[in-house]
mmCIF file of C-alpha atoms and ligand atoms in Angstrom:
data_model
loop_
_atom_site.group_PDB
_atom_site.id
_atom_site.type_symbol
_atom_site.label_atom_id
_atom_site.label_comp_id
_atom_site.label_asym_id
_atom_site.label_seq_id
_atom_site.Cartn_x
_atom_site.Cartn_y
_atom_site.Cartn_z
ATOM 1 C CA UNK H 1 127.788 100.750 88.477
ATOM 2 C CA UNK H 2 126.138 102.000 83.860
ATOM 3 C CA UNK H 3 127.812 105.330 84.239
ATOM 4 C CA UNK H 4 130.878 105.172 82.598
ATOM 5 C CA UNK H 5 132.756 106.729 86.010
ATOM 6 C CA UNK H 6 135.128 110.550 84.377
ATOM 7 C CA UNK H 7 138.254 111.413 85.245
ATOM 8 C CA UNK H 8 137.958 114.251 87.609
ATOM 9 C CA UNK H 9 140.133 117.058 86.667
ATOM 10 C CA UNK H 10 139.637 118.596 89.773
ATOM 11 C CA UNK H 11 141.351 116.004 93.675
ATOM 12 C CA UNK H 12 137.312 114.972 94.949
ATOM 13 C CA UNK H 13 139.184 113.575 97.917
ATOM 14 C CA UNK H 14 141.536 116.725 98.343
ATOM 15 C CA UNK H 15 137.845 118.894 98.048
ATOM 16 C CA UNK H 16 136.695 116.818 100.552
ATOM 17 C CA UNK H 17 139.108 116.573 102.795
ATOM 18 C CA UNK H 18 139.312 120.384 102.759
ATOM 19 C CA UNK H 19 134.868 120.962 103.184
ATOM 20 C CA UNK H 20 135.088 118.791 106.445
ATOM 21 C CA UNK H 21 137.946 120.183 108.388
ATOM 22 C CA UNK H 22 136.021 123.349 108.106
ATOM 23 C CA UNK H 23 132.638 121.815 108.760
ATOM 24 C CA UNK H 24 134.486 119.836 111.765
ATOM 25 C CA UNK H 25 135.325 123.272 113.927
ATOM 26 C CA UNK H 26 131.842 125.410 113.224
ATOM 27 C CA UNK H 27 128.410 124.082 112.036
ATOM 28 C CA UNK H 28 128.056 124.395 107.810
ATOM 29 C CA UNK H 29 123.953 124.911 106.975
ATOM 30 C CA UNK H 30 124.879 124.686 103.625
ATOM 31 C CA UNK H 31 125.703 121.192 104.323
ATOM 32 C CA UNK H 32 122.748 119.828 106.695
ATOM 33 C CA UNK H 33 119.829 118.029 105.959
ATOM 34 C CA UNK H 34 117.436 117.975 108.531
ATOM 35 C CA UNK H 35 116.493 114.508 110.388
ATOM 36 C CA UNK H 36 114.250 113.733 112.703
ATOM 37 C CA UNK H 37 117.059 111.559 115.454
ATOM 38 C CA UNK H 38 115.202 109.342 118.269
ATOM 39 C CA UNK H 39 115.711 111.991 120.915
ATOM 40 C CA UNK H 40 116.183 109.266 123.304
ATOM 41 C CA UNK H 41 118.914 108.862 122.492
ATOM 42 C CA UNK H 42 121.030 111.891 121.902
ATOM 43 C CA UNK H 43 121.357 113.163 125.918
ATOM 44 C CA UNK H 44 124.124 111.147 125.743
ATOM 45 C CA UNK H 45 125.676 112.897 123.229
ATOM 46 C CA UNK H 46 127.435 116.498 123.459
ATOM 47 C CA UNK H 47 126.477 119.518 121.764
ATOM 48 C CA UNK H 48 129.149 120.075 119.841
ATOM 49 C CA UNK H 49 128.510 116.778 118.596
ATOM 50 C CA UNK H 50 125.262 116.868 117.526
ATOM 51 C CA UNK H 51 125.652 120.320 115.622
ATOM 52 C CA UNK H 52 128.457 118.782 113.069
ATOM 53 C CA UNK H 53 126.464 116.351 111.634
ATOM 54 C CA UNK H 54 126.005 116.632 108.484
ATOM 55 C CA UNK H 55 124.393 113.005 108.286
ATOM 56 C CA UNK H 56 120.724 112.873 105.940
ATOM 57 C CA UNK H 57 118.614 109.820 106.583
ATOM 58 C CA UNK H 58 118.770 106.999 110.059
ATOM 59 C CA UNK H 59 120.540 103.815 109.383
ATOM 60 C CA UNK H 60 121.088 104.247 113.106
ATOM 61 C CA UNK H 61 117.335 102.943 113.737
ATOM 62 C CA UNK H 62 117.382 99.795 111.154
ATOM 63 C CA UNK H 63 120.093 98.480 113.550
ATOM 64 C CA UNK H 64 119.284 95.535 116.498
ATOM 65 C CA UNK H 65 120.937 94.180 120.043
ATOM 66 C CA UNK H 66 124.399 92.863 119.991
ATOM 67 C CA UNK H 67 125.314 93.999 116.389
ATOM 68 C CA UNK H 68 128.784 94.340 115.180
ATOM 69 C CA UNK H 69 128.834 98.146 113.078
ATOM 70 C CA UNK H 70 130.776 99.269 111.153
ATOM 71 C CA UNK H 71 129.425 102.809 110.657
ATOM 72 C CA UNK H 72 131.741 104.672 106.780
ATOM 73 C CA UNK H 73 132.438 108.597 107.578
ATOM 74 C CA UNK H 74 131.606 108.217 111.029
ATOM 75 C CA UNK H 75 132.318 112.084 110.712
ATOM 76 C CA UNK H 76 131.585 113.859 114.745
ATOM 77 C CA UNK H 77 130.034 110.698 116.101
ATOM 78 C CA UNK H 78 126.642 111.304 116.050
ATOM 79 C CA UNK H 79 125.458 108.364 114.583
ATOM 80 C CA UNK H 80 127.881 106.747 116.257
ATOM 81 C CA UNK H 81 126.689 107.681 119.813
ATOM 82 C CA UNK H 82 123.141 106.935 119.171
ATOM 83 C CA UNK H 83 124.229 103.133 117.487
ATOM 84 C CA UNK H 84 126.058 102.242 120.748
ATOM 85 C CA UNK H 85 123.092 102.761 122.828
ATOM 86 C CA UNK H 86 121.432 100.876 120.044
ATOM 87 C CA UNK H 87 123.468 97.854 120.299
ATOM 88 C CA UNK H 88 124.410 97.930 123.495
ATOM 89 C CA UNK H 89 126.798 96.986 125.681
ATOM 90 C CA UNK H 90 127.284 93.450 123.742
ATOM 91 C CA UNK H 91 127.536 94.566 120.647
ATOM 92 C CA UNK H 92 130.015 97.356 119.432
ATOM 93 C CA UNK H 93 130.858 100.661 116.765
ATOM 94 C CA UNK H 94 133.900 101.012 114.499
ATOM 95 C CA UNK H 95 133.833 104.544 112.923
ATOM 96 C CA UNK H 96 135.369 105.105 109.356
ATOM 97 C CA UNK H 97 136.549 108.888 108.723
ATOM 98 C CA UNK H 98 139.647 109.558 106.504
ATOM 99 C CA UNK H 99 139.701 113.216 107.805
ATOM 100 C CA UNK H 100 141.886 114.024 111.099
ATOM 101 C CA UNK H 101 139.954 117.004 112.707
ATOM 102 C CA UNK H 102 136.629 115.057 112.515
ATOM 103 C CA UNK H 103 138.360 112.163 113.727
ATOM 104 C CA UNK H 104 139.575 114.324 116.996
ATOM 105 C CA UNK H 105 136.418 115.700 117.597
ATOM 106 C CA UNK H 106 135.067 112.941 117.229
ATOM 107 C CA UNK H 107 137.845 110.963 120.094
ATOM 108 C CA UNK H 108 137.761 113.607 122.221
ATOM 109 C CA UNK H 109 133.573 112.802 123.535
ATOM 110 C CA UNK H 110 134.175 108.912 123.315
ATOM 111 C CA UNK H 111 134.697 109.236 126.957
ATOM 112 C CA UNK H 112 132.107 111.620 128.263
ATOM 113 C CA UNK H 113 129.782 109.147 125.764
ATOM 114 C CA UNK H 114 130.516 106.216 127.208
ATOM 115 C CA UNK H 115 130.589 106.970 131.041
ATOM 116 C CA UNK H 116 126.901 108.816 130.382
ATOM 117 C CA UNK H 117 126.021 105.304 128.423
ATOM 118 C CA UNK H 118 127.327 103.516 131.384
ATOM 119 C CA UNK H 119 129.394 101.525 129.078
ATOM 120 C CA UNK H 120 132.550 101.847 125.952
ATOM 121 C CA UNK H 121 131.421 100.485 122.948
ATOM 122 C CA UNK H 122 133.478 102.736 120.310
ATOM 123 C CA UNK H 123 135.974 103.342 118.884
ATOM 124 C CA UNK H 124 137.033 105.621 115.772
ATOM 125 C CA UNK H 125 140.005 104.934 113.219
ATOM 126 C CA UNK H 126 141.686 106.189 110.428
ATOM 127 C CA UNK H 127 141.084 104.932 106.761
ATOM 128 C CA UNK H 128 139.770 105.242 104.027
ATOM 129 C CA UNK H 129 136.251 103.879 103.377
ATOM 130 C CA UNK H 130 137.131 102.232 99.775
ATOM 131 C CA UNK H 131 140.069 101.312 101.208
ATOM 132 C CA UNK H 132 139.066 99.495 104.865
ATOM 133 C CA UNK H 133 142.096 97.594 104.462
ATOM 134 C CA UNK H 134 144.266 99.742 104.757
ATOM 135 C CA UNK H 135 144.835 101.470 108.963
ATOM 136 C CA UNK H 136 145.981 104.759 107.598
ATOM 137 C CA UNK H 137 147.268 105.611 111.328
ATOM 138 C CA UNK H 138 149.541 102.452 110.886
ATOM 139 C CA UNK H 139 150.770 103.570 107.611
ATOM 140 C CA UNK H 140 151.836 106.902 108.808
ATOM 141 C CA UNK H 141 154.020 105.428 111.744
ATOM 142 C CA UNK H 142 155.306 103.588 109.049
ATOM 143 C CA UNK H 143 156.368 106.381 106.533
ATOM 144 C CA UNK H 144 157.302 108.723 109.669
ATOM 145 C CA UNK H 145 160.302 105.716 110.399
ATOM 146 C CA UNK H 146 160.487 105.573 106.859
ATOM 147 C CA UNK H 147 160.035 109.046 105.059
ATOM 148 C CA UNK H 148 158.495 109.319 100.992
ATOM 149 C CA UNK H 149 162.005 110.832 99.571
ATOM 150 C CA UNK H 150 162.000 109.765 96.088
ATOM 151 C CA UNK H 151 160.852 107.103 93.500
ATOM 152 C CA UNK H 152 162.046 104.425 95.425
ATOM 153 C CA UNK H 153 160.828 105.231 99.012
ATOM 154 C CA UNK H 154 157.435 106.005 97.489
ATOM 155 C CA UNK H 155 158.011 102.374 95.542
ATOM 156 C CA UNK H 156 158.657 101.089 99.059
ATOM 157 C CA UNK H 157 155.981 102.730 100.899
ATOM 158 C CA UNK H 158 152.867 101.311 98.582
ATOM 159 C CA UNK H 159 155.129 97.814 99.208
ATOM 160 C CA UNK H 160 154.510 98.930 102.689
ATOM 161 C CA UNK H 161 150.781 99.948 102.464
ATOM 162 C CA UNK H 162 150.160 96.376 100.821
ATOM 163 C CA UNK H 163 151.328 94.599 103.786
ATOM 164 C CA UNK H 164 149.483 95.927 106.268
ATOM 165 C CA UNK H 165 146.369 95.607 104.008
ATOM 166 C CA UNK H 166 147.050 91.531 104.203
ATOM 167 C CA UNK H 167 148.940 91.340 107.998
ATOM 168 C CA UNK H 168 146.867 94.270 109.958
ATOM 169 C CA UNK H 169 143.676 94.962 107.887
ATOM 170 C CA UNK H 170 141.409 98.083 109.594
ATOM 171 C CA UNK H 171 138.961 96.226 109.152
ATOM 172 C CA UNK H 172 138.971 92.302 108.524
ATOM 173 C CA UNK H 173 136.905 90.284 106.107
ATOM 174 C CA UNK H 174 133.556 89.357 107.136
ATOM 175 C CA UNK H 175 133.641 90.736 110.552
ATOM 176 C CA UNK H 176 130.962 92.975 110.629
ATOM 177 C CA UNK H 177 127.473 92.026 111.194
ATOM 178 C CA UNK H 178 126.420 95.411 109.844
ATOM 179 C CA UNK H 179 127.569 98.189 107.419
ATOM 180 C CA UNK H 180 125.682 101.879 107.961
ATOM 181 C CA UNK H 181 126.607 105.697 106.734
ATOM 182 C CA UNK H 182 124.665 108.744 106.637
ATOM 183 C CA UNK H 183 125.153 110.310 103.739
ATOM 184 C CA UNK H 184 128.934 109.880 102.313
ATOM 185 C CA UNK H 185 129.326 107.339 99.850
ATOM 186 C CA UNK H 186 127.914 110.220 97.018
ATOM 187 C CA UNK H 187 131.307 111.897 97.919
ATOM 188 C CA UNK H 188 134.012 109.088 97.095
ATOM 189 C CA UNK H 189 135.752 109.508 93.134
ATOM 190 C CA UNK H 190 133.265 108.148 90.877
ATOM 191 C CA UNK H 191 136.430 105.687 90.108
ATOM 192 C CA UNK H 192 136.854 104.211 93.377
ATOM 193 C CA UNK H 193 132.861 104.379 93.699
ATOM 194 C CA UNK H 194 132.293 100.387 92.702
ATOM 195 C CA UNK H 195 135.705 99.158 94.530
ATOM 196 C CA UNK H 196 134.284 101.183 98.015
ATOM 197 C CA UNK H 197 130.859 98.702 97.070
ATOM 198 C CA UNK H 198 132.859 95.555 97.082
ATOM 199 C CA UNK H 199 134.922 97.436 100.279
ATOM 200 C CA UNK H 200 131.309 97.374 102.137
ATOM 201 C CA UNK H 201 130.677 93.945 100.690
ATOM 202 C CA UNK H 202 133.878 91.920 101.622
ATOM 203 C CA UNK H 203 133.619 93.536 105.302
ATOM 204 C CA UNK H 204 130.273 91.968 106.608
ATOM 205 C CA UNK H 205 130.042 88.417 107.236
ATOM 206 C CA UNK H 206 127.402 86.218 105.717
ATOM 207 C CA UNK H 207 124.086 86.268 106.510
ATOM 208 C CA UNK H 208 124.673 89.830 107.546
ATOM 209 C CA UNK H 209 124.110 93.462 106.091
ATOM 210 C CA UNK H 210 124.551 97.213 104.943
ATOM 211 C CA UNK H 211 121.864 99.579 105.429
ATOM 212 C CA UNK H 212 122.953 103.181 104.254
ATOM 213 C CA UNK H 213 121.441 106.833 104.087
ATOM 214 C CA UNK H 214 122.714 109.129 100.584
ATOM 215 C CA UNK H 215 122.449 111.314 98.366
ATOM 216 C CA UNK H 216 120.773 110.321 95.313
ATOM 217 C CA UNK H 217 119.400 112.214 91.890
ATOM 218 C CA UNK H 218 117.122 111.902 89.347
ATOM 219 C CA UNK H 219 118.841 111.456 86.371
ATOM 220 C CA UNK H 220 122.346 111.516 85.671
ATOM 221 C CA UNK H 221 124.720 114.431 87.274
ATOM 222 C CA UNK H 222 126.577 116.233 84.071
ATOM 223 C CA UNK H 223 130.525 116.548 83.633
ATOM 224 C CA UNK H 224 129.968 120.154 84.545
ATOM 225 C CA UNK H 225 129.070 119.970 87.678
ATOM 226 C CA UNK H 226 131.174 116.962 88.352
ATOM 227 C CA UNK H 227 134.267 118.545 87.649
ATOM 228 C CA UNK H 228 132.942 121.553 90.850
ATOM 229 C CA UNK H 229 134.518 120.551 93.662
ATOM 230 C CA UNK H 230 131.726 122.194 95.991
ATOM 231 C CA UNK H 231 128.582 120.867 94.521
ATOM 232 C CA UNK H 232 131.150 117.247 95.207
ATOM 233 C CA UNK H 233 132.015 118.230 98.575
ATOM 234 C CA UNK H 234 128.742 119.374 99.559
ATOM 235 C CA UNK H 235 126.844 115.822 98.958
ATOM 236 C CA UNK H 236 125.448 116.773 94.668
ATOM 237 C CA UNK H 237 127.361 116.145 92.363
ATOM 238 C CA UNK H 238 128.761 112.541 93.561
ATOM 239 C CA UNK H 239 125.538 111.582 94.166
ATOM 240 C CA UNK H 240 124.487 108.572 91.910
ATOM 241 C CA UNK H 241 121.138 108.366 90.244
ATOM 242 C CA UNK H 242 118.813 106.397 92.165
ATOM 243 C CA UNK H 243 119.153 103.185 89.274
ATOM 244 C CA UNK H 244 122.663 102.907 89.590
ATOM 245 C CA UNK H 245 123.009 103.306 93.768
ATOM 246 C CA UNK H 246 120.698 100.169 94.058
ATOM 247 C CA UNK H 247 122.671 98.874 91.123
ATOM 248 C CA UNK H 248 125.451 99.020 92.801
ATOM 249 C CA UNK H 249 125.190 97.002 95.595
ATOM 250 C CA UNK H 250 123.187 93.816 93.338
ATOM 251 C CA UNK H 251 127.020 94.318 91.364
ATOM 252 C CA UNK H 252 128.701 94.093 94.387
ATOM 253 C CA UNK H 253 127.159 90.848 95.858
ATOM 254 C CA UNK H 254 124.436 91.489 98.020
ATOM 255 C CA UNK H 255 120.877 90.463 97.096
ATOM 256 C CA UNK H 256 117.596 91.573 98.831
ATOM 257 C CA UNK H 257 118.248 95.143 97.992
ATOM 258 C CA UNK H 258 114.731 97.412 99.440
ATOM 259 C CA UNK H 259 114.816 101.462 99.306
ATOM 260 C CA UNK H 260 113.524 101.975 102.915
ATOM 261 C CA UNK H 261 113.416 105.227 102.834
ATOM 262 C CA UNK H 262 112.429 108.404 99.922
ATOM 263 C CA UNK H 263 111.643 111.751 100.275
ATOM 264 C CA UNK H 264 108.876 112.637 98.792
ATOM 265 C CA UNK H 265 110.323 116.363 98.931
ATOM 266 C CA UNK H 266 114.138 116.558 97.109
ATOM 267 C CA UNK H 267 116.915 118.092 99.156
ATOM 268 C CA UNK H 268 117.900 120.251 96.579
ATOM 269 C CA UNK H 269 117.682 120.585 94.025
ATOM 270 C CA UNK H 270 120.990 121.802 90.996
ATOM 271 C CA UNK H 271 120.072 123.150 87.268
ATOM 272 C CA UNK H 272 116.321 121.127 87.646
ATOM 273 C CA UNK H 273 117.758 117.670 88.455
ATOM 274 C CA UNK H 274 116.876 116.220 92.265
ATOM 275 C CA UNK H 275 119.089 115.272 94.785
ATOM 276 C CA UNK H 276 116.769 113.391 97.688
ATOM 277 C CA UNK H 277 117.712 111.113 100.677
ATOM 278 C CA UNK H 278 117.141 107.744 100.467
ATOM 279 C CA UNK H 279 117.813 104.425 103.024
ATOM 280 C CA UNK H 280 118.595 101.527 101.314
ATOM 281 C CA UNK H 281 118.739 97.659 102.544
ATOM 282 C CA UNK H 282 121.181 95.036 100.797
ATOM 283 C CA UNK H 283 122.181 91.599 103.234
ATOM 284 C CA UNK H 284 124.870 89.297 102.027
ATOM 285 C CA UNK H 285 124.755 85.889 102.411
ATOM 286 C CA UNK H 286 123.160 84.386 98.607
ATOM 287 C CA UNK H 287 126.607 82.633 97.402
ATOM 288 C CA UNK H 288 127.235 78.895 97.636
ATOM 289 C CA UNK H 289 125.667 75.634 96.257
ATOM 290 C CA UNK H 290 122.937 74.452 94.893
ATOM 291 C CA UNK H 291 121.515 71.830 96.293
ATOM 292 C CA UNK H 292 118.253 69.880 96.227
ATOM 293 C CA UNK H 293 116.410 68.979 99.303
ATOM 294 C CA UNK H 294 113.211 68.623 97.262
ATOM 295 C CA UNK H 295 112.079 71.705 98.779
ATOM 296 C CA UNK H 296 109.541 74.301 97.869
ATOM 297 C CA UNK H 297 108.316 77.872 97.654
ATOM 298 C CA UNK H 298 104.855 78.973 97.283
ATOM 299 C CA UNK H 299 104.501 83.351 96.436
ATOM 300 C CA UNK H 300 101.389 84.525 97.538
ATOM 301 C CA UNK H 301 101.042 87.569 96.188
ATOM 302 C CA UNK H 302 99.304 90.352 96.193
ATOM 303 C CA UNK H 303 101.697 91.003 92.503
ATOM 304 C CA UNK H 304 100.648 88.424 89.887
ATOM 305 C CA UNK H 305 104.191 86.895 89.594
ATOM 306 C CA UNK H 306 107.977 88.109 91.742
ATOM 307 C CA UNK H 307 111.020 88.209 89.906
ATOM 308 C CA UNK H 308 114.054 87.638 92.323
ATOM 309 C CA UNK H 309 118.038 89.271 91.015
ATOM 310 C CA UNK H 310 118.859 86.121 89.672
ATOM 311 C CA UNK H 311 115.816 85.879 86.794
ATOM 312 C CA UNK H 312 113.868 83.620 89.181
ATOM 313 C CA UNK H 313 110.333 83.852 88.215
ATOM 314 C CA UNK H 314 107.451 83.399 90.525
ATOM 315 C CA UNK H 315 104.140 83.444 89.798
ATOM 316 C CA UNK H 316 101.483 83.915 92.668
ATOM 317 C CA UNK H 317 100.257 80.382 94.391
ATOM 318 C CA UNK H 318 101.991 78.507 92.636
ATOM 319 C CA UNK H 319 104.540 75.577 94.034
ATOM 320 C CA UNK H 320 108.211 76.039 93.212
ATOM 321 C CA UNK H 321 111.292 74.013 93.261
ATOM 322 C CA UNK H 322 114.518 75.540 94.917
ATOM 323 C CA UNK H 323 117.582 75.135 95.865
ATOM 324 C CA UNK H 324 118.117 74.077 99.547
ATOM 325 C CA UNK H 325 120.299 77.813 100.034
ATOM 326 C CA UNK H 326 117.496 79.681 98.157
ATOM 327 C CA UNK H 327 114.714 78.217 100.541
ATOM 328 C CA UNK H 328 117.079 79.019 104.103
ATOM 329 C CA UNK H 329 117.327 82.541 102.329
ATOM 330 C CA UNK H 330 113.832 83.072 101.679
ATOM 331 C CA UNK H 331 112.972 81.865 104.921
ATOM 332 C CA UNK H 332 114.766 85.069 106.631
ATOM 333 C CA UNK H 333 114.716 89.647 105.667
ATOM 334 C CA UNK H 334 113.569 91.003 103.229
ATOM 335 C CA UNK H 335 111.911 88.179 101.606
ATOM 336 C CA UNK H 336 110.120 85.903 104.153
ATOM 337 C CA UNK H 337 106.622 87.451 105.127
ATOM 338 C CA UNK H 338 105.833 87.053 101.281
ATOM 339 C CA UNK H 339 106.203 83.151 101.118
ATOM 340 C CA UNK H 340 105.062 79.902 101.764
ATOM 341 C CA UNK H 341 107.385 77.103 103.243
ATOM 342 C CA UNK H 342 107.111 73.417 102.376
ATOM 343 C CA UNK H 343 109.521 71.185 103.155
ATOM 344 C CA UNK H 344 109.062 66.653 102.274
ATOM 345 C CA UNK H 345 107.695 64.478 103.600
ATOM 346 C CA UNK H 346 110.975 62.364 103.786
ATOM 347 C CA UNK H 347 113.655 64.499 104.599
ATOM 348 C CA UNK H 348 116.916 64.591 102.084
ATOM 349 C CA UNK H 349 119.914 64.887 104.323
ATOM 350 C CA UNK H 350 122.977 67.410 103.212
ATOM 351 C CA UNK H 351 125.191 64.972 102.669
ATOM 352 C CA UNK H 352 123.001 63.284 100.495
ATOM 353 C CA UNK H 353 121.570 66.217 99.143
ATOM 354 C CA UNK H 354 123.031 65.818 94.778
ATOM 355 C CA UNK H 355 123.525 69.126 92.655
ATOM 356 C CA UNK H 356 120.004 71.633 91.519
ATOM 357 C CA UNK H 357 120.401 73.767 88.521
ATOM 358 C CA UNK H 358 119.445 76.619 89.668
ATOM 359 C CA UNK H 359 118.823 78.148 86.682
ATOM 360 C CA UNK H 360 115.203 78.916 84.734
ATOM 361 C CA UNK H 361 112.494 78.160 86.659
ATOM 362 C CA UNK H 362 110.792 75.074 87.476
ATOM 363 C CA UNK H 363 107.421 73.702 88.963
ATOM 364 C CA UNK H 364 107.652 71.502 92.432
ATOM 365 C CA UNK H 365 104.908 68.690 91.894
ATOM 366 C CA UNK H 366 103.459 67.937 95.610
ATOM 367 C CA UNK H 367 104.214 64.659 94.973
ATOM 368 C CA UNK H 368 107.464 65.422 94.727
ATOM 369 C CA UNK H 369 107.231 66.958 98.665
ATOM 370 C CA UNK H 370 104.899 63.925 99.612
ATOM 371 C CA UNK H 371 106.430 61.424 97.770
ATOM 372 C CA UNK H 372 105.452 59.020 94.955
ATOM 373 C CA UNK H 373 103.798 56.425 97.683
ATOM 374 C CA UNK H 374 102.199 58.950 99.534
ATOM 375 C CA UNK H 375 98.623 57.109 99.687
ATOM 376 C CA UNK H 376 97.455 58.177 103.833
ATOM 377 C CA UNK H 377 93.759 59.562 104.060
ATOM 378 C CA UNK H 378 93.130 61.830 107.098
ATOM 379 C CA UNK H 379 89.375 62.311 109.039
ATOM 380 C CA UNK H 380 90.318 65.303 110.554
ATOM 381 C CA UNK H 381 91.115 68.834 109.609
ATOM 382 C CA UNK H 382 93.391 71.126 111.382
ATOM 383 C CA UNK H 383 92.425 74.446 110.443
ATOM 384 C CA UNK H 384 94.271 77.367 113.044
ATOM 385 C CA UNK H 385 92.653 80.274 112.688
ATOM 386 C CA UNK H 386 89.404 79.280 114.256
ATOM 387 C CA UNK H 387 90.530 76.720 116.916
ATOM 388 C CA UNK H 388 87.625 74.487 114.936
ATOM 389 C CA UNK H 389 86.417 73.841 111.520
ATOM 390 C CA UNK H 390 83.357 72.043 109.728
HETATM 391 C C1 SAM K 1 128.877 114.837 104.981
HETATM 392 S S1 SAM K 1 129.782 114.058 106.222
HETATM 393 C C2 SAM K 1 128.570 113.096 107.277
HETATM 394 C C3 SAM K 1 129.426 112.485 108.594
HETATM 395 C C4 SAM K 1 128.614 111.596 108.847
HETATM 396 N N1 SAM K 1 128.212 110.809 108.264
HETATM 397 C C5 SAM K 1 126.749 112.475 109.720
HETATM 398 O O1 SAM K 1 126.254 111.668 109.672
HETATM 399 O O2 SAM K 1 127.251 113.648 110.593
HETATM 400 C C6 SAM K 1 130.844 112.519 105.242
HETATM 401 C C7 SAM K 1 132.506 112.842 105.950
HETATM 402 O O3 SAM K 1 132.919 111.552 105.453
HETATM 403 C C8 SAM K 1 133.923 111.641 105.240
HETATM 404 N N2 SAM K 1 134.893 111.509 104.642
HETATM 405 C C9 SAM K 1 134.802 111.256 103.397
HETATM 406 N N3 SAM K 1 135.278 110.604 101.970
HETATM 407 C C10 SAM K 1 135.241 110.085 103.181
HETATM 408 C C11 SAM K 1 136.806 108.586 102.433
HETATM 409 N N4 SAM K 1 137.020 108.448 100.861
HETATM 410 N N5 SAM K 1 136.659 107.244 103.763
HETATM 411 C C12 SAM K 1 136.546 108.008 104.581
HETATM 412 N N6 SAM K 1 135.712 109.519 105.307
HETATM 413 C C13 SAM K 1 135.483 110.166 103.943
HETATM 414 C C14 SAM K 1 134.450 113.234 106.358
HETATM 415 O O4 SAM K 1 135.329 113.525 106.287
HETATM 416 C C15 SAM K 1 133.275 113.484 107.126
HETATM 417 O O5 SAM K 1 133.389 113.306 108.126
#
């Protein structure tokens, strides 16, 4: 992240906890950013949940049937209950929140929503989203037995927390298909933001993704504003800039990061700084070794060239040598429609493949994919579009 995190004189987490405890008891208009949800999913959700909606986007519309979903900062549970219907009975939703009142509200309606939709695939867990390994309810139970009374018992409690993180993690590594969140990441303390993105990356399985709706700013938020507890808990002062927000996903190890939605109208403007809702999608799975299997890709356009996050530059229409991992990756979302894929005539088995140096750009000569001795002459053309070719 570009901006150096500042140390706040305010206790961000306390301000957020207090604000959302109040917001769980009665609707707070200042925290609402009107969203058009798909109405068919709202029928099963009780009014009390619907009106305590403090989201700013709708990441649930990017989910698919059967997915295991983690909702960060689930609040009263609206997005979790919508997501439950999209993923269906074979999918699963885990909502995480640190606020007891919000958790109580969501859990109060969990059974009724399950009965209305015909299956129960949602649960809510207590945790801080920047520390998804620590189960706060398990820690609370331990602290009842071994209360903190002095420095020694404080240090013992810290050790117990570490032990819980390892032995009984709240969200195990690589256990989630999609992490979603609706207007929560901005609320996390600046000093914990990088850790938050690393935690999101940790829990997503390889091949999974994150779809996050949040508030971003068009300019860095000045320190005075960051020290205002109301502006912070009101989803303003903790906002990253647009560039910082996208970069945070990349820094954590995600690839294919794209803006799925960017609201032209700011949600609020404070001292001339615009705060708007965006939805960002990011994928996990580019890590790993690179092997040469003589594959090639062609970037189809419409831009003259593209540059990926690992600095591979590809000009439109040229054949590029890529490693097997990149070849597989480009065939998936979000890239697949932008490329053509060329397999070699003689397959190189993965076991026999040599390491591929992924640095720099490499043109792939057609002879490398066809074979040096290839000399076929064909009398028949195959044109797929019309079925005839003369
Ligand atoms: C703006 S509300 C959004 C709630 C919900 N996503 C929605 O769309 O209505 C923020 C929620 O995130 C929770 N929250 C804020 N910071 C958190 C943190 N660091 N860890 C866990 N939950 C957090 C708050 O308790 C609150 O329920």
